[in-house]
PDB file of C-alpha atoms in Angstrom:
ATOM      1  CA  MET S   1     312.239 119.396 180.906  1.00 51.00           C
ATOM      2  CA  ILE S   2     309.276 118.023 178.946  1.00 51.00           C
ATOM      3  CA  ARG S   3     309.875 114.514 180.318  1.00 53.00           C
ATOM      4  CA  HIS S   4     309.857 115.787 183.890  1.00 52.00           C
ATOM      5  CA  VAL S   5     306.500 117.447 183.347  1.00 49.00           C
ATOM      6  CA  ALA S   6     304.981 114.765 181.111  1.00 51.00           C
ATOM      7  CA  ARG S   7     305.336 111.887 183.573  1.00 57.00           C
ATOM      8  CA  PRO S   8     303.495 113.554 186.461  1.00 54.00           C
ATOM      9  CA  LEU S   9     300.809 114.781 184.064  1.00 51.00           C
ATOM     10  CA  ALA S  10     300.392 111.297 182.609  1.00 50.00           C
ATOM     11  CA  LEU S  11     300.094 109.826 186.097  1.00 46.00           C
ATOM     12  CA  LEU S  12     297.557 112.465 187.061  1.00 47.00           C
ATOM     13  CA  LEU S  13     295.531 111.714 183.938  1.00 46.00           C
ATOM     14  CA  VAL S  14     295.547 107.965 184.673  1.00 47.00           C
ATOM     15  CA  LEU S  15     294.416 108.573 188.248  1.00 48.00           C
ATOM     16  CA  ALA S  16     291.668 110.938 187.142  1.00 52.00           C
ATOM     17  CA  LEU S  17     290.347 108.383 184.654  1.00 55.00           C
ATOM     18  CA  ALA S  18     290.535 105.561 187.192  1.00 50.00           C
ATOM     19  CA  ALA S  19     288.919 107.496 190.045  1.00 48.00           C
ATOM     20  CA  PRO S  20     285.313 106.586 189.179  1.00 50.00           C
ATOM     21  CA  ALA S  21     286.270 102.904 189.003  1.00 48.00           C
ATOM     22  CA  LEU S  22     288.046 103.153 192.346  1.00 50.00           C
ATOM     23  CA  ALA S  23     285.139 104.916 194.057  1.00 53.00           C
ATOM     24  CA  LYS S  24     283.434 102.698 196.586  1.00 60.00           C
ATOM     25  CA  SER S  25     279.759 102.491 197.285  1.00 62.00           C
ATOM     26  CA  SER S  26     278.501 103.619 200.653  1.00 83.00           C
ATOM     27  CA  LEU S  27     276.029 100.732 200.585  1.00 91.00           C
ATOM     28  CA  SER S  28     275.381  99.403 204.082  1.00 94.00           C
ATOM     29  CA  LYS S  29     275.687  95.710 204.893  1.00 95.00           C
ATOM     30  CA  ALA S  30     271.936  95.606 205.565  1.00 95.00           C
ATOM     31  CA  ASP S  31     271.124  97.114 202.159  1.00 96.00           C
ATOM     32  CA  LYS S  32     273.567  94.763 200.451  1.00 96.00           C
ATOM     33  CA  ALA S  33     271.894  91.804 202.173  1.00 96.00           C
ATOM     34  CA  THR S  34     268.457  93.087 201.138  1.00 96.00           C
ATOM     35  CA  ILE S  35     269.561  93.433 197.511  1.00 96.00           C
ATOM     36  CA  ASN S  36     271.002  89.911 197.544  1.00 96.00           C
ATOM     37  CA  THR S  37     267.753  88.576 199.034  1.00 96.00           C
ATOM     38  CA  LEU S  38     265.811  90.395 196.314  1.00 95.00           C
ATOM     39  CA  LEU S  39     268.031  88.925 193.608  1.00 96.00           C
ATOM     40  CA  ASP S  40     267.773  85.421 195.104  1.00 96.00           C
ATOM     41  CA  ARG S  41     263.982  85.640 195.102  1.00 94.00           C
ATOM     42  CA  ILE S  42     263.953  86.826 191.514  1.00 93.00           C
ATOM     43  CA  SER S  43     266.327  84.094 190.356  1.00 93.00           C
ATOM     44  CA  HIS S  44     264.048  81.403 191.803  1.00 93.00           C
ATOM     45  CA  SER S  45     260.877  82.839 190.284  1.00 92.00           C
ATOM     46  CA  ASN S  46     259.069  81.882 187.102  1.00 92.00           C
ATOM     47  CA  LEU S  47     259.135  85.469 185.886  1.00 94.00           C
ATOM     48  CA  LYS S  48     260.557  86.573 182.565  1.00 96.00           C
ATOM     49  CA  PHE S  49     262.372  89.856 182.094  1.00 95.00           C
ATOM     50  CA  VAL S  50     261.864  91.977 179.005  1.00 94.00           C
ATOM     51  CA  ARG S  51     264.679  94.217 177.869  1.00 89.00           C
ATOM     52  CA  LEU S  52     264.467  95.901 174.478  1.00 87.00           C
ATOM     53  CA  ASP S  53     261.745  93.436 173.392  1.00 88.00           C
ATOM     54  CA  LYS S  54     263.949  90.434 174.185  1.00 93.00           C
ATOM     55  CA  ILE S  55     262.728  88.041 176.851  1.00 95.00           C
ATOM     56  CA  TYR S  56     265.112  86.529 179.389  1.00 95.00           C
ATOM     57  CA  GLY S  57     264.602  83.952 182.108  1.00 95.00           C
ATOM     58  CA  ALA S  58     264.902  85.018 185.730  1.00 94.00           C
ATOM     59  CA  SER S  59     268.342  83.470 186.302  1.00 94.00           C
ATOM     60  CA  THR S  60     269.767  85.163 183.191  1.00 95.00           C
ATOM     61  CA  ALA S  61     268.230  88.480 184.254  1.00 95.00           C
ATOM     62  CA  VAL S  62     269.743  88.183 187.729  1.00 95.00           C
ATOM     63  CA  HIS S  63     273.155  87.384 186.256  1.00 96.00           C
ATOM     64  CA  TYR S  64     272.898  90.576 184.167  1.00 94.00           C
ATOM     65  CA  MET S  65     271.660  92.601 187.194  1.00 95.00           C
ATOM     66  CA  ARG S  66     274.631  91.490 189.272  1.00 96.00           C
ATOM     67  CA  PHE S  67     276.987  92.426 186.428  1.00 96.00           C
ATOM     68  CA  LYS S  68     275.334  95.845 186.031  1.00 94.00           C
ATOM     69  CA  TRP S  69     275.495  96.376 189.799  1.00 95.00           C
ATOM     70  CA  ARG S  70     279.234  95.582 189.877  1.00 95.00           C
ATOM     71  CA  GLN S  71     279.862  97.963 186.978  1.00 94.00           C
ATOM     72  CA  ASN S  72     277.948 100.758 188.744  1.00 93.00           C
ATOM     73  CA  ASP S  73     278.827  99.976 192.360  1.00 93.00           C
ATOM     74  CA  SER S  74     279.718 103.568 193.222  1.00 93.00           C
ATOM     75  CA  LYS S  75     276.257 104.740 192.109  1.00 92.00           C
ATOM     76  CA  VAL S  76     274.380 102.305 194.364  1.00 96.00           C
ATOM     77  CA  ASN S  77     274.233 103.754 197.865  1.00 96.00           C
ATOM     78  CA  ASN S  78     270.936 102.190 198.967  1.00 96.00           C
ATOM     79  CA  VAL S  79     268.323  99.676 197.835  1.00 96.00           C
ATOM     80  CA  GLN S  80     266.333 102.301 195.944  1.00 95.00           C
ATOM     81  CA  ASP S  81     269.425 103.245 193.918  1.00 95.00           C
ATOM     82  CA  PHE S  82     269.758  99.574 193.006  1.00 95.00           C
ATOM     83  CA  ILE S  83     266.128  99.338 191.889  1.00 95.00           C
ATOM     84  CA  ASN S  84     266.479 102.541 189.874  1.00 93.00           C
ATOM     85  CA  LEU S  85     269.632 101.231 188.197  1.00 92.00           C
ATOM     86  CA  GLU S  86     268.149  97.844 187.345  1.00 92.00           C
ATOM     87  CA  SER S  87     264.722  98.940 186.140  1.00 91.00           C
ATOM     88  CA  ILE S  88     265.858 101.209 183.309  1.00 88.00           C
ATOM     89  CA  GLY S  89     268.472 101.242 180.601  1.00 84.00           C
ATOM     90  CA  GLY S  90     269.849 103.345 177.825  1.00 76.00           C
ATOM     91  CA  SER S  91     272.376 106.099 178.144  1.00 72.00           C
ATOM     92  CA  HIS S  92     269.795 108.476 179.627  1.00 73.00           C
ATOM     93  CA  GLY S  93     267.427 106.000 181.270  1.00 74.00           C
ATOM     94  CA  GLU S  94     265.026 106.154 178.351  1.00 82.00           C
ATOM     95  CA  VAL S  95     264.416 102.387 178.225  1.00 88.00           C
ATOM     96  CA  THR S  96     262.006 100.853 180.728  1.00 91.00           C
ATOM     97  CA  TYR S  97     262.499  97.188 181.563  1.00 94.00           C
ATOM     98  CA  TYR S  98     259.475  94.982 182.167  1.00 95.00           C
ATOM     99  CA  VAL S  99     258.630  91.759 183.944  1.00 95.00           C
ATOM    100  CA  GLN S 100     256.404  89.280 182.171  1.00 95.00           C
ATOM    101  CA  TYR S 101     254.267  86.962 184.275  1.00 94.00           C
ATOM    102  CA  PRO S 102     253.385  83.381 183.275  1.00 93.00           C
ATOM    103  CA  ASP S 103     249.955  84.534 182.044  1.00 94.00           C
ATOM    104  CA  GLY S 104     251.675  86.978 179.646  1.00 94.00           C
ATOM    105  CA  HIS S 105     250.846  90.306 181.290  1.00 95.00           C
ATOM    106  CA  ARG S 106     253.694  92.735 181.909  1.00 96.00           C
ATOM    107  CA  ARG S 107     254.542  95.266 184.571  1.00 96.00           C
ATOM    108  CA  PRO S 108     257.440  97.708 184.814  1.00 95.00           C
ATOM    109  CA  ALA S 109     260.402  96.036 186.512  1.00 94.00           C
ATOM    110  CA  ARG S 110     260.598  98.928 188.992  1.00 94.00           C
ATOM    111  CA  ASP S 111     257.093  98.172 190.292  1.00 95.00           C
ATOM    112  CA  VAL S 112     257.799  94.448 190.598  1.00 95.00           C
ATOM    113  CA  MET S 113     261.072  95.007 192.451  1.00 94.00           C
ATOM    114  CA  GLU S 114     259.512  97.577 194.789  1.00 96.00           C
ATOM    115  CA  ASP S 115     256.684  95.142 195.611  1.00 94.00           C
ATOM    116  CA  ALA S 116     259.237  92.400 196.308  1.00 93.00           C
ATOM    117  CA  LEU S 117     261.230  94.813 198.473  1.00 94.00           C
ATOM    118  CA  GLN S 118     258.119  95.583 200.548  1.00 95.00           C
ATOM    119  CA  GLN S 119     257.551  91.857 201.069  1.00 94.00           C
ATOM    120  CA  ILE S 120     261.151  91.391 202.179  1.00 93.00           C
ATOM    121  CA  GLN S 121     260.898  94.330 204.583  1.00 92.00           C
ATOM    122  CA  GLN S 122     257.667  92.925 206.010  1.00 92.00           C
ATOM    123  CA  GLY S 123     259.336  89.558 206.547  1.00 89.00           C
ATOM    124  CA  LYS S 124     257.245  87.694 203.980  1.00 79.00           C
TER     125      LYS S 124
END
């Protein structure tokens, strides 16, 4: 009797744990294209990205952003969700990421990505 109950319960548990990973984003093709354009622009820039006081080149940062996006695909339903995901870190979003310009000044990554998004939307 226990075996007959245990198997369905085990299967149910596996499905429940896998459900978030199986969830698909409702990201539109247009938003996906915009995000990819944003990432392409970033990867070809001379910007540096600062995460937890470590500085990364643009191509390394974009590689990490794509990885983070894939890991959180079900949470990214529009471009703003993507920017929110990529501009903060930590388990509760308590870490702000920054962009460092060639002259050394820094701005929050969210602001830089939102400015780049506006340029993309304006066709610049």
